[in-house]
Every structure is written in structure tokens, then in C-alpha cells.
């Protein structure tokens, strides 16, 4: 008996089914089913492009720039793109380096993207100015996210006239960018006046919707002040990234700003070391990420509690914990010492609220130094420590008594091997895959804390405590040995730089300043723990006897 024609779903129903598919591989399989499914799924496949790697980026740009008449069904694939994010730099020196016509192909592709909403490209390209002009002209009312570096060629290059014409045209007919929410720009030190005008106009036109702004430049302070308007004109801004030198150069930048999170790159120069932020700048700041030397700018010594900023989250040197890695701005040979970290953390005495979340980097994990940490952060809830050298097992075990027991509200404690993961994904702490040893440490921590819920001794996996009190791994530990070298292992040496630091781990001057802190505001009661002080005195006596 012959089979009849295959029944087909209505096109509207097929659209609904395909729009619910989230995985690219499933959409690709549907697109290969027949012509109708291909017409429905192809726009969905090209709607969001997030790509990394030089070879793949080159092939993708070649496809998008192709002549539509030479493609299947004669469709312009670039017109389907709404999000185009290139995550990793693509350099000519790499294998499968970019083609010499890459810039032209990328520019041709962007010209045919009228629905572009998000664009990101992390590398400086010679035609970046033309690319920016094309993006702003193509879809001004739809653009939501823009991350890209700019380069302005010196006068010796022939393309300088072309770049000037691009910005002069944008000055004559400014694009109506009214929905931009994220902007990240890097530009050099010399900018022509039309470029300054366009960039300031871009910020002002999207001030109402801007939620994240990142500006990186070596331009003179006057130029930056001419580009960036006062941040109080951005009512929706939540995150702001800027270099430290501009904080001093543009003092009115943060006046009366309602910004709650800021990320400050680099340290202040020696000429600006005595600079003080006005008390009316950043008055509602809650989250600060910066270098150690910058902390005191936002949390200066002040007896007047009315002028203190309510900073409850502090990330030093860009320290962040993420699965299989993380971030920090220092390498293992430049990791801050314990003294430097404690000196910066001492500034939290002058926050209007207790510190609840803290992240910092250090070369070695030393209990004799970390025991001084709880006196500054008694109400801490989250603690991330990135260590450059694999800690000794006994030192990790000792954290239960010297740290966990003295932080009654701590529910998350994460040790990060980000400095080791930077070189290879298989680099980690020596105990990163030793589940038995980590369970032994968890049992010790449990004897000192009942609120601890999330713990990690590596970035490869975490421990989570269930409602029944049982610790379970977030994912199965990796198999195979960990790659490590002698320099990444914390041997018990007596000539280390940490041993040469002060035994107390902080300056006496800092401790005296800390006595002026409003302890009632920080701890809710009296701010000190007599048991902790007695324990510290007993430990000091033991150390003296050993010496």
C-alpha cells in the first residue's frame, strides 16, 4: 500500500516551535529538514553570533560579506544579525591569522546589518573609526551594546582624512542613539575635535538608558572632561569603569552621582597620592573594585559618619572567582603581600556599613597573617582569596580555627587558583582533585561554623551544603594528575618575603586609626569580641615562647 503525502504543520506553528529551540545544533538540524524549515531557522541561526578564535572569525565574516545572489535562496545573511560579539583578539601573527582583507570584509558585513543591537570587537583595527561610524549610522535607534577600541591614525597616514570626514559627517547629522545601555570604548591620546563632539553626543543622547560605561584612554584630562559628562546625568547607570588618574583630574565627575558600583584601573600617580575625593562624590557607592592604593580614596579617615560611603563589597586587584579560572590584575610574581592587603582592608573601618563581600589576591596562604583579618570584617558573608602558590594542607586546615570560627556570618568561602589557571587549564592547586582531603577540611570547618553553605578549594569544582547537612560537589572532580611546578608550591621556607613582614600583619598606625571607627555601626553591638582578643593574646604569648 503506497504511503500518502506527509502531513505538514502550518507555517505559523513551525515558527513557534523553532523559536523555542535554544541550542544551535538543534536549529541547524531543523534547517536541514526542508526548504520551509530552512527559511524559518536560518534567521534564528544568524540572529545571535558569539564567536571566538581567529580562524572561525575569519570564516564567519567572509560568509556575512558574501554576495547574496551567490547564496542559497539569495538571502542577505548579514541582515539577520542582531548580536555580533567577537570575544577573543584575532592577530595576524597567530596561526590562521586574519586575512589582509579582514577589515574590508568586516566593514562590508556591518553595513548590511540594519537590525544590529549589540556589537563587540576587542582588538584595535586600523579602520575602527569607519566601523564605528557605520554602526552609529546603520541602526541608531536599535543599538543596545557597543564594546570596541578606537584608533586615530597620526597625520603621516593617508587614511587620516577619511577618518576626519567620518566624524565630520556624524557631527553634521548626529545619530539618534537613544537606547544604548552598555558602552565600552578605548581611544588613544590624540583626538580631533569632531571625534570629541561625537563621543560626548553619544553619551548624552543615551544618558537615560545607560547602565554600564567603561572608558579607557591616555587622552589628556581636559579631553576626558570634555567627553564624559557628570555622572549624575546618567540616572540608570549601575557600573562604571575608569582609570584612577581621572578621579583626581576630573573631581566633579562623581558629584551627587547615584552610582552604586565602580571599577578603577591602575593606581594613582605619585603626584596625586595626596588627592582626596570630595565628600559629595559617589555618596551612594556600595561596590568598589580597585588597586590597593585606591581604597583609601573612597574610604578615607573621617570622624564624621555622615560623610562615609556605604561600601559593602570590596574587590582588590580585580580578584574574581569563576569556574575553571577567574580574574585578577596581578601575576604570581607581583601578588600583594599580606601587609599591603591588610593595610587596604583596614580602610573599611570608615565605611558607613559593615563589609559583607571581600575578594583579594596574595602570594601565599599564611594562617599567622590571616588571623588578623576577622577584626576588620566581623560581619563578612562572602570571602574570595586568590593564592598564587599552592597552599600547604596544614595551613588550609588551620583556617577553620583562625578564620571560619571568627566570622559567624560567613556562608561562602572560596580559594581560587586563578594565577595557576592563567597558564594552563590543567594547572591547579596540588590538592585540587583530592576529594578525601577536602572532605577532611570541610569536617573541620563544620566544627566551627553552622552557617557555611558554599566552599571551594579550587576553581575546578565547589562544595555545597544541602538541607540535610551533607556536602556535595557541584560537578564531578576532573580525573588525572594536576600539572604544577616547584615555584607554584608553597614550601615551608624560612627566607620568604612573607616571613620578613611584620608579625602582626598590619601597621600600628593603622590599628590606632581603627580605634576611632564607630564600632556600633560596624558590628551592631560593641564591635569587639573579648574572646577573640584573649585568643589573640594567647597566640602571641605562644609565638613569643616559641621564639
XYZ file of C-alpha atoms in Angstrom:
547
model
C 0.000 0.000 0.000
C 1.513 3.318 -1.106
C 2.018 5.996 1.546
C 0.209 9.277 1.075
C 1.860 12.708 1.240
C 3.450 13.558 4.571
C 1.210 15.866 6.621
C 2.757 19.297 7.309
C 2.346 21.660 10.207
C 1.107 25.172 9.474
C 3.905 27.673 8.916
C 2.824 29.746 11.930
C 3.111 26.694 14.178
C 6.541 25.865 12.755
C 7.645 29.423 13.583
C 6.503 28.920 17.176
C 8.294 25.577 17.500
C 11.559 26.837 16.024
C 11.553 29.989 18.161
C 11.538 27.807 21.289
C 14.692 25.919 20.263
C 17.691 27.223 22.216
C 20.602 25.072 21.037
C 22.313 26.000 17.774
C 22.842 22.344 16.880
C 19.101 21.673 17.056
C 18.316 24.708 14.922
C 20.887 23.583 12.377
C 19.288 20.141 12.198
C 15.859 21.691 11.659
C 17.221 23.998 8.954
C 18.384 20.940 7.019
C 14.973 19.253 7.137
C 13.421 21.016 4.132
C 13.127 24.370 2.410
C 10.376 25.716 4.677
C 12.274 24.886 7.857
C 15.399 26.394 6.323
C 13.608 29.687 5.666
C 12.394 29.765 9.265
C 15.555 28.593 11.057
C 18.243 30.499 9.117
C 17.267 33.940 10.512
C 17.237 32.411 14.002
C 20.677 30.879 13.470
C 22.217 34.208 12.455
C 20.304 36.378 14.926
C 22.970 35.972 17.654
C 26.618 35.359 16.728
C 29.094 34.924 19.594
C 32.419 33.740 18.238
C 35.988 33.318 19.436
C 39.134 32.345 17.584
C 40.903 33.767 14.599
C 40.040 31.115 12.009
C 36.340 30.941 12.911
C 36.045 34.727 12.955
C 37.582 34.968 9.504
C 35.199 32.363 8.041
C 32.185 33.982 9.679
C 32.996 37.441 8.319
C 33.593 36.017 4.834
C 30.154 34.379 4.912
C 28.367 37.504 6.123
C 30.088 39.669 3.496
C 29.233 37.287 0.649
C 27.116 38.472 -2.274
C 23.502 37.396 -1.501
C 22.957 36.391 -5.135
C 25.552 33.646 -4.709
C 23.952 32.180 -1.581
C 21.149 29.631 -1.218
C 17.755 31.265 -1.763
C 19.549 34.579 -2.433
C 19.300 35.793 1.168
C 21.395 38.508 2.772
C 22.628 36.680 5.873
C 24.096 39.827 7.468
C 20.631 41.407 7.608
C 19.537 38.704 10.082
C 22.203 39.606 12.644
C 21.067 41.314 15.848
C 24.025 40.469 18.110
C 27.608 40.182 16.844
C 30.170 39.574 19.590
C 33.798 38.614 18.932
C 35.243 37.534 22.292
C 38.939 36.988 21.589
C 41.522 39.033 19.701
C 42.438 37.885 16.225
C 46.008 38.751 15.305
C 47.947 38.315 12.102
C 50.824 36.662 13.985
C 48.693 33.690 15.056
C 48.266 30.503 13.006
C 45.424 31.062 10.557
C 45.972 34.794 11.076
C 43.450 37.268 9.758
C 43.290 37.789 6.025
C 44.637 41.067 4.667
C 41.088 41.964 3.589
C 39.570 41.222 7.006
C 38.897 44.892 7.796
C 37.139 45.403 4.463
C 35.046 42.249 4.918
C 34.038 43.242 8.466
C 33.057 46.717 7.302
C 31.009 45.274 4.412
C 29.219 42.945 6.829
C 28.330 45.677 9.299
C 26.956 47.893 6.513
C 24.342 45.215 5.837
C 23.232 44.841 9.487
C 20.291 47.256 9.844
C 18.982 45.369 12.888
C 22.249 45.351 14.854
C 21.636 45.693 18.600
C 24.940 44.568 20.127
C 28.474 44.717 18.729
C 31.777 43.786 20.346
C 35.277 43.538 18.919
C 38.232 43.527 21.369
C 41.144 44.314 19.048
C 42.339 47.633 17.697
C 41.850 47.757 13.930
C 43.023 50.464 11.537
C 39.501 51.015 10.191
C 37.813 51.080 13.589
C 36.729 54.702 13.145
C 34.908 53.846 9.915
C 33.408 50.830 11.638
C 32.073 52.945 14.497
C 30.641 55.497 12.082
C 28.883 52.743 10.143
C 27.395 51.194 13.295
C 26.097 54.544 14.547
C 24.592 55.384 11.164
C 23.036 51.979 10.434
C 20.844 51.284 13.437
C 20.914 54.255 15.830
C 17.583 53.567 17.499
C 18.163 49.831 17.962
C 21.717 49.767 19.315
C 21.911 48.495 22.905
C 25.535 47.406 23.453
C 28.802 48.628 21.944
C 32.271 47.423 23.021
C 35.191 48.324 20.792
C 38.543 50.151 20.786
C 39.159 53.121 18.524
C 42.383 54.180 16.845
C 43.052 57.586 15.377
C 45.888 57.470 12.870
C 48.606 60.110 13.070
C 48.833 62.668 10.336
C 51.511 60.701 8.471
C 48.947 58.111 7.396
C 46.846 58.717 4.284
C 43.636 57.482 5.972
C 43.575 60.428 8.375
C 41.432 62.488 6.002
C 38.924 59.641 5.679
C 38.599 59.324 9.451
C 38.069 63.057 9.844
C 35.327 63.002 7.198
C 33.551 60.184 9.049
C 33.291 62.205 12.252
C 32.556 65.475 10.498
C 29.581 63.794 8.857
C 28.427 62.469 12.241
C 28.672 65.997 13.657
C 26.519 67.352 10.817
C 23.921 64.582 11.149
C 24.280 63.178 14.686
C 22.813 59.676 15.110
C 19.827 59.378 17.427
C 21.256 56.765 19.801
C 18.549 56.670 22.464
C 18.536 53.058 23.739
C 22.233 52.314 24.313
C 22.691 50.600 27.704
C 26.318 49.354 27.627
C 29.253 51.262 26.162
C 32.928 50.339 26.339
C 35.423 52.439 24.385
C 39.193 52.650 24.246
C 40.750 55.547 22.384
C 44.286 56.977 22.135
C 45.753 60.183 23.481
C 45.197 62.446 20.464
C 41.631 63.107 19.371
C 40.360 65.658 16.860
C 37.580 67.960 17.971
C 34.907 66.282 15.769
C 35.628 62.956 17.484
C 35.302 64.574 20.935
C 31.990 66.124 19.896
C 30.600 62.842 18.566
C 31.622 60.840 21.648
C 30.103 63.349 24.057
C 26.940 63.483 21.979
C 26.782 59.684 22.063
C 26.931 59.692 25.869
C 24.394 62.489 26.282
C 21.861 61.026 23.854
C 21.882 57.670 25.676
C 22.243 59.035 29.210
C 18.723 57.993 30.201
C 19.248 54.304 29.363
C 22.987 53.827 30.073
C 23.560 51.152 32.734
C 27.241 50.310 32.197
C 30.019 52.615 30.995
C 33.700 51.835 30.562
C 36.141 54.440 29.270
C 39.846 53.676 28.787
C 42.185 56.235 27.287
C 45.506 58.026 27.545
C 43.974 61.306 26.455
C 44.716 64.490 28.422
C 42.481 65.242 31.381
C 40.899 68.175 29.574
C 39.885 65.928 26.698
C 38.332 63.343 29.007
C 36.454 66.056 30.872
C 35.111 67.320 27.552
C 33.910 63.810 26.601
C 32.420 62.466 29.838
C 29.550 64.498 31.284
C 28.921 64.471 35.068
C 27.677 61.046 36.063
C 24.601 62.475 37.768
C 23.201 62.862 34.255
C 23.031 59.039 33.997
C 20.110 58.079 36.265
C 20.191 54.363 35.326
C 23.987 53.871 35.499
C 24.955 50.907 37.693
C 28.547 50.066 36.699
C 31.312 52.478 35.777
C 34.936 51.679 34.839
C 37.610 54.354 34.696
C 41.323 54.868 35.282
C 42.451 56.128 38.673
C 44.230 59.212 37.344
C 40.958 60.678 36.049
C 39.394 60.562 39.510
C 41.795 63.290 40.569
C 41.813 65.108 37.251
C 38.012 65.331 36.986
C 36.930 65.881 40.610
C 33.356 66.798 39.688
C 32.828 63.534 37.824
C 31.081 61.745 40.684
C 29.360 64.698 42.365
C 25.926 63.636 43.666
C 26.060 60.540 41.495
C 23.710 57.699 42.445
C 26.204 55.176 41.074
C 26.464 52.053 43.224
C 29.351 50.170 41.566
C 32.692 51.417 40.233
C 35.798 49.719 38.880
C 39.011 51.744 38.996
C 42.002 50.702 36.895
C 45.623 51.307 37.834
C 46.874 53.263 40.831
C 47.102 56.970 41.406
C 50.374 58.592 40.427
C 52.843 59.927 42.961
C 51.739 63.479 42.148
C 48.148 62.553 43.001
C 48.924 60.479 46.093
C 47.596 63.201 48.439
C 44.422 63.768 46.437
C 41.139 63.402 48.357
C 37.768 62.752 46.763
C 35.170 65.347 47.707
C 32.636 64.060 50.212
C 29.802 64.743 47.756
C 31.335 62.379 45.158
C 29.959 58.844 44.905
C 27.778 59.212 48.035
C 25.769 56.006 47.394
C 28.658 53.782 46.290
C 28.224 50.193 47.512
C 30.636 48.128 45.390
C 34.294 49.028 44.764
C 36.884 47.191 42.648
C 40.336 48.750 42.563
C 44.025 48.515 43.380
C 45.136 48.505 46.999
C 46.314 52.130 46.993
C 42.955 53.438 45.750
C 40.816 52.077 48.597
C 41.717 54.903 50.963
C 40.494 57.462 48.383
C 36.950 56.140 48.710
C 37.211 55.224 52.389
C 39.324 57.999 53.912
C 39.828 58.531 57.595
C 36.834 60.524 58.836
C 35.344 61.045 62.276
C 32.130 62.344 60.708
C 29.999 59.280 59.918
C 27.639 61.393 57.770
C 30.279 61.645 55.032
C 31.155 57.946 54.842
C 30.324 55.930 51.765
C 28.216 52.744 52.263
C 30.706 50.348 50.639
C 29.785 46.745 51.477
C 31.605 44.960 48.617
C 35.354 45.273 48.034
C 37.355 43.528 45.295
C 41.082 44.168 45.413
C 43.264 43.827 42.314
C 40.298 42.625 40.240
C 40.048 39.311 42.108
C 37.076 37.243 40.998
C 36.195 33.577 41.304
C 34.747 31.766 38.303
C 34.583 28.109 37.422
C 37.836 26.848 35.868
C 39.557 30.167 36.347
C 38.697 33.670 37.455
C 40.313 37.073 37.234
C 42.902 39.208 38.935
C 45.114 42.030 37.725
C 48.366 40.719 39.192
C 50.576 37.783 38.295
C 52.257 35.419 40.732
C 55.444 37.486 40.974
C 53.536 40.716 41.718
C 50.914 39.388 44.127
C 50.392 41.831 47.007
C 51.832 40.964 50.407
C 49.686 40.314 53.438
C 50.759 43.615 54.978
C 49.634 45.544 51.888
C 46.301 43.719 51.752
C 45.574 44.243 55.443
C 46.541 47.892 55.200
C 43.986 48.374 52.393
C 41.307 46.318 54.172
C 41.857 48.421 57.287
C 40.111 51.271 55.444
C 36.744 49.503 55.782
C 36.665 50.930 59.325
C 35.485 54.120 57.621
C 32.619 52.658 55.614
C 29.090 53.646 56.610
C 28.081 49.972 56.639
C 29.864 46.725 57.550
C 31.787 44.953 54.806
C 29.900 41.867 53.582
C 31.796 40.724 50.472
C 35.586 40.711 50.088
C 37.953 39.410 47.380
C 41.730 39.800 47.288
C 44.918 38.166 45.955
C 48.018 37.096 47.840
C 51.089 35.031 47.063
C 50.877 32.571 49.978
C 48.176 31.473 52.398
C 49.618 32.039 55.874
C 47.425 31.477 58.981
C 49.678 33.677 61.104
C 48.730 36.627 58.878
C 45.144 35.729 58.093
C 44.269 35.566 61.793
C 44.271 39.387 61.815
C 41.636 39.574 59.086
C 38.459 38.927 61.166
C 38.922 42.022 63.316
C 38.210 44.176 60.227
C 35.394 42.078 58.733
C 33.388 40.543 61.565
C 30.121 40.642 59.585
C 31.575 39.279 56.343
C 29.346 36.906 54.361
C 31.474 36.111 51.286
C 35.259 35.745 51.104
C 37.352 35.017 47.978
C 41.136 34.592 48.247
C 43.220 34.036 45.095
C 46.536 32.426 46.043
C 49.485 32.340 43.650
C 51.195 29.321 45.223
C 49.553 26.053 46.216
C 48.936 26.254 49.991
C 50.210 23.684 52.463
C 47.480 21.247 53.625
C 48.093 22.124 57.280
C 47.628 25.809 56.525
C 44.238 25.172 54.901
C 43.198 23.018 57.878
C 44.176 25.826 60.260
C 41.724 28.212 58.571
C 38.901 26.565 60.500
C 40.162 27.934 63.803
C 41.826 31.194 62.792
C 39.228 32.358 60.236
C 35.983 30.369 59.911
C 35.341 30.257 63.669
C 35.705 34.036 63.951
C 33.347 35.008 61.109
C 29.894 33.966 62.384
C 28.021 35.165 59.262
C 30.347 33.741 56.617
C 28.372 31.463 54.286
C 30.713 31.424 51.256
C 34.471 30.803 51.335
C 36.335 30.318 48.032
C 40.038 29.633 47.462
C 40.931 30.456 43.849
C 43.860 29.090 41.824
C 43.313 31.726 39.118
C 47.036 32.590 38.996
C 47.838 28.982 38.059
C 44.923 28.580 35.637
C 46.262 31.525 33.652
C 48.966 29.297 32.167
C 47.003 26.085 31.564
C 43.553 24.705 32.351
C 45.246 21.669 33.934
C 47.272 23.824 36.326
C 45.745 23.996 39.800
C 46.491 23.603 43.478
C 48.120 20.262 44.263
C 45.065 19.177 46.262
C 42.555 20.407 43.657
C 41.309 16.858 42.884
C 41.862 15.268 46.303
C 38.239 14.831 47.389
C 39.134 12.952 50.582
C 41.443 15.683 51.834
C 38.896 18.367 51.065
C 36.203 16.467 52.982
C 38.589 16.377 55.926
C 38.883 20.171 55.795
C 35.115 20.580 55.494
C 34.615 18.460 58.606
C 36.998 20.763 60.478
C 35.194 23.866 59.192
C 31.849 22.424 60.319
C 33.056 22.232 63.900
C 33.499 25.994 63.863
C 30.541 27.213 61.770
C 26.944 26.182 61.183
C 26.136 28.802 58.531
C 28.783 27.843 55.958
C 26.995 26.739 52.776
C 29.431 27.103 49.882
C 33.150 26.283 49.924
C 35.812 25.824 47.236
C 39.457 24.807 47.445
C 39.983 25.200 43.700
C 38.159 26.713 40.740
C 37.605 23.260 39.202
C 34.611 22.461 41.420
C 32.823 23.661 44.542
C 31.244 22.141 47.629
C 27.646 22.941 48.506
C 25.937 22.010 51.742
C 22.436 20.636 51.321
C 19.446 20.977 53.614
C 20.343 17.638 55.202
C 23.791 18.950 56.157
C 25.654 16.806 53.611
C 28.414 18.365 51.499
C 28.173 17.617 47.776
C 30.337 18.661 44.842
C 28.862 20.979 42.234
C 30.302 18.753 39.483
C 32.456 15.604 39.415
C 36.165 16.371 40.001
C 38.408 16.018 36.969
C 40.484 12.893 36.553
C 44.228 12.792 36.115
C 47.080 14.489 37.960
C 47.423 18.227 38.343
C 50.224 19.988 36.495
C 52.384 22.046 38.806
C 55.938 23.246 39.243
C 58.152 23.774 42.261
C 57.734 27.550 42.077
C 53.959 27.154 42.327
C 54.159 25.121 45.527
C 54.369 26.799 48.920
C 57.290 25.084 50.602
C 57.987 25.784 54.262
C 60.920 28.081 53.688
C 62.299 30.463 56.250
C 63.550 33.136 53.872
C 60.282 34.042 52.197
C 59.254 37.639 51.877
C 56.132 36.967 53.928
C 58.273 35.925 56.903
C 60.079 39.250 56.704
C 56.830 41.148 57.070
C 55.584 42.311 60.419
C 54.336 39.523 62.636
C 51.078 41.342 63.233
C 50.389 41.747 59.527
C 49.298 45.367 59.809
C 50.733 48.734 60.763
C 50.442 50.080 64.287
C 49.359 53.436 62.844
C 46.503 51.727 61.034
C 45.425 49.991 64.219
C 45.379 53.277 66.103
C 43.232 54.848 63.390
C 40.892 51.899 63.606
C 40.146 52.750 67.229
C 38.300 55.861 66.018
C 35.916 53.722 63.999
C 32.264 53.668 65.031
C 32.216 50.094 66.268
C 28.491 50.128 66.941
C 27.772 50.807 63.272
C 30.090 48.061 62.076
C 29.191 45.209 64.407
C 25.706 46.046 65.533
C 26.795 45.881 69.187
C 30.182 46.738 70.579
C 32.308 45.821 67.548
C 34.862 43.800 69.554
C 34.987 40.268 70.794
C 36.670 39.745 74.145
C 37.162 36.055 73.414
C 38.926 36.924 70.174
C 41.204 39.362 71.963
C 42.069 36.796 74.619
C 42.708 34.222 71.913
C 44.981 36.660 70.053
C 46.916 37.405 73.231
C 47.319 33.714 73.949
C 48.562 33.106 70.388
C 51.042 35.983 70.728
C 52.331 34.512 74.001
C 52.756 31.122 72.321
C 54.653 32.718 69.447
C 56.904 34.540 71.885
C 57.632 31.343 73.775
C 58.469 29.529 70.534
C 60.831 32.326 69.520
